[in-house]
XYZ file of C-alpha atoms in Angstrom:
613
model
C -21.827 -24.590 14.247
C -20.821 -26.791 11.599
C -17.996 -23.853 10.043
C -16.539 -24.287 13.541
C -16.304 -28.092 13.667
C -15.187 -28.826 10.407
C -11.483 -28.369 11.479
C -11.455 -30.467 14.360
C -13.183 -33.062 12.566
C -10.640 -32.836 9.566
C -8.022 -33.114 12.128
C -9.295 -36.158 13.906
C -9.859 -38.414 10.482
C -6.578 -37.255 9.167
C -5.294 -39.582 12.056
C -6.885 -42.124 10.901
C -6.801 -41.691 6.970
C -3.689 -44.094 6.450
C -4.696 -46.759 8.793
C -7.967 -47.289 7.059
C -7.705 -46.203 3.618
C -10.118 -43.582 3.356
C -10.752 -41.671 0.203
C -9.847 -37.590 -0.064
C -13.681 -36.385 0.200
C -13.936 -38.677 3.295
C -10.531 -37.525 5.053
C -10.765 -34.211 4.012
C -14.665 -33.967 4.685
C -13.999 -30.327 2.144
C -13.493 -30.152 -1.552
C -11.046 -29.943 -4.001
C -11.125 -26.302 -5.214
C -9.564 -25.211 -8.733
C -9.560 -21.668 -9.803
C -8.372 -20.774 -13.286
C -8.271 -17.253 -14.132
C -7.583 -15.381 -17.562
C -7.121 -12.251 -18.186
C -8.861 -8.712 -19.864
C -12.173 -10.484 -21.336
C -15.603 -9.500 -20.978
C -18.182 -11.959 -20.934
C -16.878 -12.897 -24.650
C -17.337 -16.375 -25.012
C -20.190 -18.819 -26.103
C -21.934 -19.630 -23.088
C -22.675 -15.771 -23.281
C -23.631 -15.881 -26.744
C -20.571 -14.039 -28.004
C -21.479 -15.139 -31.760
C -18.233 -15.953 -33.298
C -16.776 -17.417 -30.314
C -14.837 -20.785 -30.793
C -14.633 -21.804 -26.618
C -15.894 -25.057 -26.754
C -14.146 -26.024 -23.265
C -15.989 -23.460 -21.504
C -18.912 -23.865 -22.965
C -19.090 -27.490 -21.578
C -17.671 -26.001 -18.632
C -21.009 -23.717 -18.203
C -23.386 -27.005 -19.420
C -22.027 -28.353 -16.570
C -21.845 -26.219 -13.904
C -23.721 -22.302 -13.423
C -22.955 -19.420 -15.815
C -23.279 -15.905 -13.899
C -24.448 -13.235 -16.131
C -24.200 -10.166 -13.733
C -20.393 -10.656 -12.218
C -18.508 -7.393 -11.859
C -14.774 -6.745 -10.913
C -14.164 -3.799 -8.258
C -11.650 -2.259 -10.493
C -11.115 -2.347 -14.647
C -7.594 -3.051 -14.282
C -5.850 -6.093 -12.942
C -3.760 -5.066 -9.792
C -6.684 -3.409 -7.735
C -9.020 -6.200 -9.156
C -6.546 -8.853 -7.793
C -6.274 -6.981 -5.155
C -10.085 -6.902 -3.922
C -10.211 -11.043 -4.549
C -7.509 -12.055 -2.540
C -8.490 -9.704 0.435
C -12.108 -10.168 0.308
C -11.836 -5.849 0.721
C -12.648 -3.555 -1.801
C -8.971 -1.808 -2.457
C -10.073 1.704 -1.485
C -10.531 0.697 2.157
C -6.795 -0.753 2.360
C -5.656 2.400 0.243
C -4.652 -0.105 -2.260
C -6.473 1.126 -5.315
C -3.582 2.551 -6.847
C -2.153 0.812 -9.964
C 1.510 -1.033 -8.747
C 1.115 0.472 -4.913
C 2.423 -1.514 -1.775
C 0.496 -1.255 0.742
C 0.606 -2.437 4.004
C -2.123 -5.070 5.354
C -3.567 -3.940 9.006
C -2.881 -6.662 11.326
C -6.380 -7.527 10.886
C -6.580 -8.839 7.542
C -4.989 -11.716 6.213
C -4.784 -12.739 2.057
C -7.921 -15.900 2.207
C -5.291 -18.857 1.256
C -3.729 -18.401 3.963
C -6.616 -19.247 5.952
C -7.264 -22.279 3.527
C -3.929 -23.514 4.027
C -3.974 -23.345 8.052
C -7.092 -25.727 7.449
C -4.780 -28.254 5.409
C -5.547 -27.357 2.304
C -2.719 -27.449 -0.118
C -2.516 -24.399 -1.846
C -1.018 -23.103 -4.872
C -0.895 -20.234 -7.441
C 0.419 -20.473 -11.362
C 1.677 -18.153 -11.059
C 0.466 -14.459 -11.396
C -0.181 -12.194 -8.297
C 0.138 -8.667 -8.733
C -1.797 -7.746 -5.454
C -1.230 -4.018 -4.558
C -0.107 -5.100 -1.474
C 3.122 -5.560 1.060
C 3.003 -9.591 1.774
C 4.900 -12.518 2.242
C 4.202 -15.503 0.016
C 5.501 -18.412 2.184
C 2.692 -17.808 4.392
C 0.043 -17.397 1.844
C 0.891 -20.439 -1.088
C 2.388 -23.624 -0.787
C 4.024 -22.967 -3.786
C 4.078 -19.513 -5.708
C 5.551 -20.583 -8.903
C 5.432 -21.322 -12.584
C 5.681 -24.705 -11.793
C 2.968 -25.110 -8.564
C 0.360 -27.617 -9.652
C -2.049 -29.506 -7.580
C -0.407 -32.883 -8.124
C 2.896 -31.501 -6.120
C 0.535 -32.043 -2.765
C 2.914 -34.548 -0.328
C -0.289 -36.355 -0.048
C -2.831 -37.268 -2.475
C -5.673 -37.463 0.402
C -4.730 -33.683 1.387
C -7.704 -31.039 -0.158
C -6.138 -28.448 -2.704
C -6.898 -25.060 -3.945
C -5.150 -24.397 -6.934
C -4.898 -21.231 -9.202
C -3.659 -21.514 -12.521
C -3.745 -17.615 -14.121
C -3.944 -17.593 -17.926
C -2.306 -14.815 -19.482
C -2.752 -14.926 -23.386
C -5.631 -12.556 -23.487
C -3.604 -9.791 -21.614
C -4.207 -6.253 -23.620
C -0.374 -6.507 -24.995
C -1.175 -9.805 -26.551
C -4.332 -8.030 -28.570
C -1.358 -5.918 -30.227
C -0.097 -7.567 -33.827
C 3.185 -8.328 -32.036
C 2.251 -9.871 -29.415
C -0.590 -12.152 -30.751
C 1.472 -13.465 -33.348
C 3.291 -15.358 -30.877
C 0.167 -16.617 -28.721
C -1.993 -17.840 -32.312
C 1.225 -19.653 -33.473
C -0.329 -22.989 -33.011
C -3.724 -21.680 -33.842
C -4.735 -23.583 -36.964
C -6.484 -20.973 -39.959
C -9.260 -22.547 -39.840
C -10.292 -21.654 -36.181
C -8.766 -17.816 -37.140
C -11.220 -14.864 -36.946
C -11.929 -13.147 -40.160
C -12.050 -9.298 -39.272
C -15.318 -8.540 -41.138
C -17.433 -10.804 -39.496
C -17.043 -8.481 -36.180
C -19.558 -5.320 -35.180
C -18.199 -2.761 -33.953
C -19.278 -1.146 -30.961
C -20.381 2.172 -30.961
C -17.953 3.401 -28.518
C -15.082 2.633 -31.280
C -14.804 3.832 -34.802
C -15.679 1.040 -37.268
C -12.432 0.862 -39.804
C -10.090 -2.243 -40.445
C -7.619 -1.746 -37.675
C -10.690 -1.817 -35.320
C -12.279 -4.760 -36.777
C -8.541 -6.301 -36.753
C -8.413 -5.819 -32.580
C -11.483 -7.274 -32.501
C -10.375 -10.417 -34.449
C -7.285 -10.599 -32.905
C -9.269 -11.060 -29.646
C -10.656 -13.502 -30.071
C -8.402 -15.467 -31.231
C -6.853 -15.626 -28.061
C -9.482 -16.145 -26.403
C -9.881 -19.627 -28.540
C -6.171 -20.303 -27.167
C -6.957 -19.195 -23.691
C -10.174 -22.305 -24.052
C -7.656 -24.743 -25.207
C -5.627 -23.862 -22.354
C -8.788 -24.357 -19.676
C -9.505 -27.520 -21.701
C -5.812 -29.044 -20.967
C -6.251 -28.291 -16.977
C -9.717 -30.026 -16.646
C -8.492 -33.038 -18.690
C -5.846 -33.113 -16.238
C -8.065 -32.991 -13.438
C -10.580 -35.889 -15.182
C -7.388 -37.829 -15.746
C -6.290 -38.179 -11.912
C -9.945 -39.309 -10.968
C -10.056 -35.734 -9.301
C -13.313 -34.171 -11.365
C -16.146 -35.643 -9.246
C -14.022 -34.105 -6.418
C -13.382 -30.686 -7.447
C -15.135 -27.287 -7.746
C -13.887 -25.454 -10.831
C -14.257 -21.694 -11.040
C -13.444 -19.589 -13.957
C -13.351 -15.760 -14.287
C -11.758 -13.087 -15.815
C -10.411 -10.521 -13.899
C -11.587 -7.056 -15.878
C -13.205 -6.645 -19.022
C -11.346 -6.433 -22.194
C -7.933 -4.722 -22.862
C -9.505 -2.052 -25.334
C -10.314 1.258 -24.803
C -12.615 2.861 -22.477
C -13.087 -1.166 -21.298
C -10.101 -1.714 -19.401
C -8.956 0.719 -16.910
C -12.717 1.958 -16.624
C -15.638 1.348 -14.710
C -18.009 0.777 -17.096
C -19.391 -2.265 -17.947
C -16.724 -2.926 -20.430
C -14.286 -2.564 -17.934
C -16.032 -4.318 -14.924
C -18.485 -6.833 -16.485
C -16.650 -10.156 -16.583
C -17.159 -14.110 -17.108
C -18.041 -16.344 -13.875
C -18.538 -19.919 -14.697
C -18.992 -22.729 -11.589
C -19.148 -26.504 -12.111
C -19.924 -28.031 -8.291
C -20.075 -31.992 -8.546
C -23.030 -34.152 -7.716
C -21.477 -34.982 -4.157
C -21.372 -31.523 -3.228
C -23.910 -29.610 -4.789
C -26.801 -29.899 -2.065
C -24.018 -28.484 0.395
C -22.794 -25.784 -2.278
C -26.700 -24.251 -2.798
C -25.231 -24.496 -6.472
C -28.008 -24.615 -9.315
C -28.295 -27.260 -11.360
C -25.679 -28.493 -14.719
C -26.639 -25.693 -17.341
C -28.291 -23.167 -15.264
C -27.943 -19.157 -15.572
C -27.224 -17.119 -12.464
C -28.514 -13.584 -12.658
C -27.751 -12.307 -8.884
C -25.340 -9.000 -8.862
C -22.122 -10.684 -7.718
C -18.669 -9.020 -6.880
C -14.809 -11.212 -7.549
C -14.287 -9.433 -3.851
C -17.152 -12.414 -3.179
C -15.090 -15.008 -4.471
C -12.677 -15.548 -1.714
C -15.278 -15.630 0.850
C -17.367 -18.186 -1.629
C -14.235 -20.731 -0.851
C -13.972 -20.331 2.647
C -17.878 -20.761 3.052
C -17.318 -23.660 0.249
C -14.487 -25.186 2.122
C -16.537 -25.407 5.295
C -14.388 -22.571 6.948
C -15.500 -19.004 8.557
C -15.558 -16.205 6.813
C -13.603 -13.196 8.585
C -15.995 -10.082 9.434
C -13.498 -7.929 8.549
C -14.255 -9.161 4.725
C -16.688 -7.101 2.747
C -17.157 -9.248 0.004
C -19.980 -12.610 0.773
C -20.022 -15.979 -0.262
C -22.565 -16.574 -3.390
C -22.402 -20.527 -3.081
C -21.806 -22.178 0.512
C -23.974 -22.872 3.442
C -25.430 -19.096 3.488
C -24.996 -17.859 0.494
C -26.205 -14.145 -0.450
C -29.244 -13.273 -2.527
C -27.451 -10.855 -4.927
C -26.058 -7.470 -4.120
C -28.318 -4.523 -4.735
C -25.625 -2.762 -5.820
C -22.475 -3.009 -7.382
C -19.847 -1.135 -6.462
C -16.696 0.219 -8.273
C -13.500 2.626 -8.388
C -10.624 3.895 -10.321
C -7.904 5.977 -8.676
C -4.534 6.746 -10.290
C -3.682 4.546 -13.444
C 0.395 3.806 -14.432
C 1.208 7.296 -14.454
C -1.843 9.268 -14.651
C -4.423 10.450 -12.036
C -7.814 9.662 -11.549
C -10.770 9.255 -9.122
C -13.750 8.021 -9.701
C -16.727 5.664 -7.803
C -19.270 4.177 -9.450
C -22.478 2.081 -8.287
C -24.941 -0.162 -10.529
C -27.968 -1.655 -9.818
C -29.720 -4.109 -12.164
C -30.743 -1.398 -14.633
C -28.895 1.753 -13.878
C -25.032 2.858 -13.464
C -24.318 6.166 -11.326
C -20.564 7.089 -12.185
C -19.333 10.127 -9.499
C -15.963 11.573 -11.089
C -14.238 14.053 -8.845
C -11.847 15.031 -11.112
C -13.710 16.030 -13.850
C -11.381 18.144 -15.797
C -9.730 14.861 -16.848
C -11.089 13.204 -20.361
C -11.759 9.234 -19.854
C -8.789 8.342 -22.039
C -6.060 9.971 -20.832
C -2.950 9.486 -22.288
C -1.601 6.265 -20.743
C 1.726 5.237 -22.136
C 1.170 1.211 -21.967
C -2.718 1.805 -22.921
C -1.854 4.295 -26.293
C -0.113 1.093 -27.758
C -3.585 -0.393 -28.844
C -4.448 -0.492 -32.422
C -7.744 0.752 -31.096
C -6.704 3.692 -29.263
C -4.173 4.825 -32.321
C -6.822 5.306 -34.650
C -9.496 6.976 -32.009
C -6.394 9.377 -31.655
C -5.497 9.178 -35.548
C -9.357 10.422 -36.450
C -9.843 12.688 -33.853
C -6.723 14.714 -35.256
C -8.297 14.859 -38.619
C -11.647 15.965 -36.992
C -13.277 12.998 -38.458
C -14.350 11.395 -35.164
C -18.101 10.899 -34.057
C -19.738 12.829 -31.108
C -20.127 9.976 -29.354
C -16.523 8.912 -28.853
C -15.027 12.017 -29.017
C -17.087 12.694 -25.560
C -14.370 9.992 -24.224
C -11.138 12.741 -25.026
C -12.956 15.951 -23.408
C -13.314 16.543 -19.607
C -16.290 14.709 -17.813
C -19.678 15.543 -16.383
C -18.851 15.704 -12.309
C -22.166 12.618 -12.385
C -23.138 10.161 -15.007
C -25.840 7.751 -15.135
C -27.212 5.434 -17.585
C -29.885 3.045 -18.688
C -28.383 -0.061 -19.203
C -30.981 -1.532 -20.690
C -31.463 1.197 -23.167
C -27.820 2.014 -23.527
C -25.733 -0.933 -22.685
C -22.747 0.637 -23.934
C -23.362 3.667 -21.673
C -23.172 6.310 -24.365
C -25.979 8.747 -23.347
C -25.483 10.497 -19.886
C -29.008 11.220 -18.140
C -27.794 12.625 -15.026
C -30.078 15.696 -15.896
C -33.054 13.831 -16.853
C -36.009 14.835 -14.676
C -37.868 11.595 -15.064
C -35.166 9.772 -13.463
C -34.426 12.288 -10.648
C -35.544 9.665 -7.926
C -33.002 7.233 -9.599
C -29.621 9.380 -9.684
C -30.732 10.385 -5.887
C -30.793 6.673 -4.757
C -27.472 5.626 -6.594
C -25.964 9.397 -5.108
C -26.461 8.064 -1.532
C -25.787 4.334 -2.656
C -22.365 5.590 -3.570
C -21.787 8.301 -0.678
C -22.811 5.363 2.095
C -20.488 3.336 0.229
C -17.667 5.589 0.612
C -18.189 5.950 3.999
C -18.527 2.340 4.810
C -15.515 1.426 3.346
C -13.632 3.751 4.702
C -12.726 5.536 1.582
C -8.708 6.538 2.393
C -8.430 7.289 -1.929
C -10.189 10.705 -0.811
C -6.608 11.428 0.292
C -4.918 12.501 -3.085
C -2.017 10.136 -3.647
C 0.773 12.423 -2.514
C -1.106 12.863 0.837
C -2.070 9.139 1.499
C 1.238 8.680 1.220
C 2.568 11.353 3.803
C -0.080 10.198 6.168
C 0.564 6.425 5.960
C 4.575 6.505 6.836
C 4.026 4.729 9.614
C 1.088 2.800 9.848
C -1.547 1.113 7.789
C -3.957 2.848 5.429
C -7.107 0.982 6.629
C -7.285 2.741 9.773
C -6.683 6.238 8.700
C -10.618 6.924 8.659
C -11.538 4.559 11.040
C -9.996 5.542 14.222
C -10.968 8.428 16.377
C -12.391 11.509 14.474
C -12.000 9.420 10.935
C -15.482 9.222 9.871
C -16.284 12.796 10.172
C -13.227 13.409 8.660
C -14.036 12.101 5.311
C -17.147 13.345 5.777
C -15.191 16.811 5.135
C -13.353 14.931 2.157
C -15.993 13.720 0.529
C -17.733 17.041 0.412
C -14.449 18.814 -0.243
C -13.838 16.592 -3.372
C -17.191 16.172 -4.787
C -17.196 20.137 -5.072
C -19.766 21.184 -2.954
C -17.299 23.291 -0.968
C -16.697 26.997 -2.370
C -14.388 27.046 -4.815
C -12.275 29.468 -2.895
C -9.014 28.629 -1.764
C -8.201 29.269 2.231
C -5.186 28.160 3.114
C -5.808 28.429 7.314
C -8.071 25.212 6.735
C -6.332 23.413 9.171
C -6.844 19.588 7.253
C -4.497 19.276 4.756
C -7.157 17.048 2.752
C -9.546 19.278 2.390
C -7.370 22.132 1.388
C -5.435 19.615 -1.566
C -8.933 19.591 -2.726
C -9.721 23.503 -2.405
C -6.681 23.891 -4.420
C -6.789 21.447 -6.907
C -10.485 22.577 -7.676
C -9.364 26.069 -7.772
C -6.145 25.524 -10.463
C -8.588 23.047 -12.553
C -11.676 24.458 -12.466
C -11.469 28.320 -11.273
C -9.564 31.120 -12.849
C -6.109 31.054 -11.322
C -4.872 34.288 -11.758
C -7.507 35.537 -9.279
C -6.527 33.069 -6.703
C -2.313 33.880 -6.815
C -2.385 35.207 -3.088
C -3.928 31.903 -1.838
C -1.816 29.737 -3.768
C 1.682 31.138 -2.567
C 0.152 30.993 1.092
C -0.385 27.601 0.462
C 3.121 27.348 -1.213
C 4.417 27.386 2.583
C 2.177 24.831 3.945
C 4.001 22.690 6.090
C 2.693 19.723 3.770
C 4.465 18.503 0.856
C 1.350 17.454 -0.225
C -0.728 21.129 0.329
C 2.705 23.203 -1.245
C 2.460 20.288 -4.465
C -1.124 21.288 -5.425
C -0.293 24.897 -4.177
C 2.241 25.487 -6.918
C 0.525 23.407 -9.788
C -2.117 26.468 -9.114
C 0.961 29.082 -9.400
C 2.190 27.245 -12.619
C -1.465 27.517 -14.440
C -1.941 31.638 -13.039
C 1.204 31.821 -15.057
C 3.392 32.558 -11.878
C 6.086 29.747 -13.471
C 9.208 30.924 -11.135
C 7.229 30.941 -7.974
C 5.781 27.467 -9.350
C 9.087 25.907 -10.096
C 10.644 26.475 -7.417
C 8.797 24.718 -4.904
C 8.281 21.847 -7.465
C 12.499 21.719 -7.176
C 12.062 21.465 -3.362
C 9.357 18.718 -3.726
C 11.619 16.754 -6.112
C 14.397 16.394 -3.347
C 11.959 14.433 -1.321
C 11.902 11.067 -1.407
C 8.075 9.700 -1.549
C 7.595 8.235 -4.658
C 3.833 9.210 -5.066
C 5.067 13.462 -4.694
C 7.401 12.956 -6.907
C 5.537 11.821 -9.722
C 2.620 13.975 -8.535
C 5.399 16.781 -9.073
C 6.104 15.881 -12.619
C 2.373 14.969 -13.621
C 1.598 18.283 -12.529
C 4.541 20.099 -14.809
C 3.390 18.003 -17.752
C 0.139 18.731 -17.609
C 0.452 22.650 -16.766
C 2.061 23.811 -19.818
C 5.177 24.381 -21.959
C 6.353 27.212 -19.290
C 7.124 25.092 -16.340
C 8.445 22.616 -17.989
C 11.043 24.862 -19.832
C 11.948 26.377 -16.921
C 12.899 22.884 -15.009
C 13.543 20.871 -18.225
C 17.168 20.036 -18.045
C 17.102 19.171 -13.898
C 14.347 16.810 -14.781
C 15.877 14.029 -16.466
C 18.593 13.279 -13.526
C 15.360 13.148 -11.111
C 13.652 10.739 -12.767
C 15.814 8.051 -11.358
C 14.690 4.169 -11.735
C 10.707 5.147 -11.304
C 9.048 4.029 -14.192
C 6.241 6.337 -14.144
C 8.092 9.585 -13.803
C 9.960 8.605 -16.442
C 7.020 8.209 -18.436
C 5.666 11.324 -17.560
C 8.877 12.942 -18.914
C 9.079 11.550 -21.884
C 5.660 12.599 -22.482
C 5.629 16.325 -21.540
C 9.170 16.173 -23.421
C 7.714 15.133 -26.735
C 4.647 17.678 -25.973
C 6.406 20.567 -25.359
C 9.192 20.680 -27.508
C 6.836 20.963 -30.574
């Protein structure tokens, strides 16, 4: 009852707030609500006992407040993360898991400021957004800015939540060029000396390693100065004992096989809370200096303000509020997903419990570190490729370069840097079959539209949402025939009269990766005629790899001609990755169709520079 009287009631003191002089807690009757947000760290700071960590700010951030050790982002890279917090939705339900898409919101979903903001909240964001998503600001923030702050509020009795996104740690900053401008003020003595770092076994322990490592955390000590300025400016406008702080990251770290991935590197982040006295008994917040080991999600965190803030929180949200009136006992699971990255493809889900990780990939012929333009820039990453060329690197992270298991699972207790796969382990059987079904129920339960390969979610979403493409009539036993088509237990064969164009992308896509092409050339120019771009796309990358390259370029000329975005670059992915033959054969039309899309483009350059060698 009280969630639905807490409006009226701020409306009706409002009224009255000048007349009598009544302070912002009273008038408001909600809190103050500051979010500050950095980016690409894992749980790397002191309050984690990260041991050469200089963040004294948040330390006395978590001595005051409630550290969360088991907070988990929904994607390792920021756009889908960003995506999942300000929906409260996990991205693959809005189709919105694809790095820079735009998606359309259904008419039932709204970004949670918004909400805020109808209560009379003043809200603002500092000024990164980067949601995958078609939206309009002006209804969302109060301001949208560099320059939106709190203390811009008409009033100073009106509630605010403010987000202030910190963006020194960012991956590009890790490289030597870009750190030397963020450390400029950084004094030597607060520097990190490479040596003092271990390396973790998923990297190759040299000096250029130890150097990322270094360089890390150094800006991490200037991201803590940086929280430390916004709290004193919050203590020094009397606002602190009025004010819920939040900090979190919104991936893991910008290294390899950590950002971009699913893994705990990737998805394990930093969740600090400080709720003040006068609103702690409301908040079901711990006490100053306590350690919260529930499974929480950032898709909770939106939902955590509303329920904070006294307002509703929408059923259509999937994600629960962890503090609030009703807050959740922990998640049994943990959910996560990576679809296509910049330019390359991907899919994989991924659930965690407590102690183990399930990790489903469904397109297993791709290696974990594919070659990522932005991502190959890392110090890190050049010398994993440097050592691997001179055969000197170790089993372990060479696994990382070669094509995956179709299931993973790990003991993260044993294995915290998930290393040793024991999807075949008999002893632990009962385990992989609990997190199988954890993951399939998920799927189905969010409505899992990324089962449509890119180039098809796009052809099927031209005009209307994504959301409801599995949800309406006949949906849920369609991706029933998806998910089975994609995970592989489907024959292998090819037959083009399947009538869905899903499940036949899949038939062919499995049959060009993972059968022997050449047998299946009959199936593949059937499927060349399809009346699906989509279908005729994965059709032809089969013709291209059975070594039928005319047949196979010219219905990738046809696709180019289109205009969707997502089929064109699926057309030139699948020319760069299906050999020099192909590529020769369309090589000099390919440059004039790249156009202004920065991801063909990429792609281009890249088959360019591997198959002119």
């Amino acid at each position: 009852m009280w969630p639905r009287i807490l409006p009226l009631i701020v409306r009706i003191l409002s009224c009255f707030a000048g007349a009598v002089g009544l302070t912002a807690a009273v008038v408001a009757g909600q809190p103050n609500i500051l979010w500050i947000s950095c980016e690409d760290i894992s749980p790397q700071l002191g309050c984690y006992g990260a041991p050469h960590a200089d963040t004294p700010h948040l330390d006395q951030l978590a001595a005051e407040g409630t550290l969360f050790t088991h907070a988990f982002s929904c994607h390792g890279v920021c756009a889908p993360s960003r995506t999942g917090i300000i929906t409260g939705l996990s991205p693959i339900s809005l189709g919105a898991n694809h790095m820079r898409s735009r998606v359309r919101l259904p008419d039932n979903v709204r970004l949670f400021p918004q909400l805020l903001r109808e209560a009379g909240y003043y809200c603002t964001n500092n000024s990164k957004t980067d949601y995958n998503l078609e939206w309009d600001a002006k209804q969302v923030w109060n301001e949208n800015s560099a320059r939106a702050h709190w203390k811009n509020r008409p009033r100073p009795d009106q509630p605010f939540f403010a987000v202030f996104n910190l963006t020194m740690t960012h991956e590009s900053k890790v490289w030597p060029s870009g750190w030397e401008g963020i450390v400029r003020d950084l004094p030597q003595t607060r520097r990190h000396a490479p040596e003092l770092f271990p390396v973790p076994p998923i990297y190759p322990d040299s000096p250029k390693v130890r150097a990322d490592q270094a360089r890390l955390a150094d800006l991490i000590s200037v991201m803590d100065d940086a929280v430390g300025q916004l709290l004193a400016e919050l203590t020094a406008a009397g606002l602190a004992d009025n004010t819920i702080v939040m900090f979190w990251s919104d991936h893991g770290n910008g290294l390899p096989r950590a950002k971009r991935w699913t893994y705990d590197s990737g998805s394990r982040v930093p969740l600090i809370v400080r709720v003040p006295d006068a609103w702690r008994a409301d908040s079901a917040a711990l006490p100053p200096g306590s350690r919260d080991s529930r499974l929480v999600s950032l898709v909770d965190l939106g939902p955590t303000v509303l329920s904070l803030a006294g307002l509703p929180v929408p059923a259509s949200m999937q994600g629960r509020p962890f503090l609030g009136p009703a807050p959740h006992a922990g998640h049994p699971y943990i959910y996560g997903a990576r679809d296509r990255l910049d330019e390359r493809e991907d899919l994989v889900r991924t659930v965690r419990n407590r102690r183990y990780r399930y990790v489903r990939n469904l397109m297993p012929w791709y290696p974990a570190l594919q070659h990522v333009e932005y991502g190959e820039r890392n110090e890190t990453l050049k010398e994993i490729r440097r050592l691997e060329t001179q055969g000197q690197l170790s089993a372990d992270i060479r696994q990382w370069l070669q094509p995956r298991a179709p299931e993973e699972l790990y003991d993260l207790d044993a294995d915290p840097w998930e290393i040793r796969n024991l999807i075949a382990d008999p002893q632990l059987a009962a385990v992989a079959d609990e997190l199988r079904t954890a993951c399939s129920q998920w799927q189905r339960e969010a409505g899992d539209v990324h089962l449509f390969p890119e180039p098809l979610l796009e052809e099927e979403s031209l005009d209307r949402d994504r959301y409801g493409l599995l949800r309406s009539s006949g949906g849920p036993e369609r991706l029933e025939r998806l998910l089975e088509a994609a995970r592989g237990t489907a024959s292998l064969a090819v037959n083009s009269a399947e009538a869905d164009p899903g499940v036949l992308c899949w038939q062919l896509m499995r049959a060009a990766r993972l059968g022997t092409p050449a047998d299946q050339v009959q199936e593949f120019l059937k499927a060349s005629g399809n009346s699906s771009p989509s279908v005729r796309l994965f059709a032809a990358a089969g013709l291209a790899r059975a070594g039928r390259t005319a047949e196979a370029a010219a219905v990738f000329r046809e696709l180019l001609t289109i205009n969707r975005p997502a089929l064109r670059q699926g057309v030139m992915r699948e020319i760069d990755e299906a050999g020099g033959a192909v590529y020769t054969e369309l090589a000099n039309e390919l440059p004039a169709a790249a156009g202004d899309d920065e991801y063909f483009r990429r792609l281009l350059e890249h088959a360019q520079q591997v198959h002119r060698r």
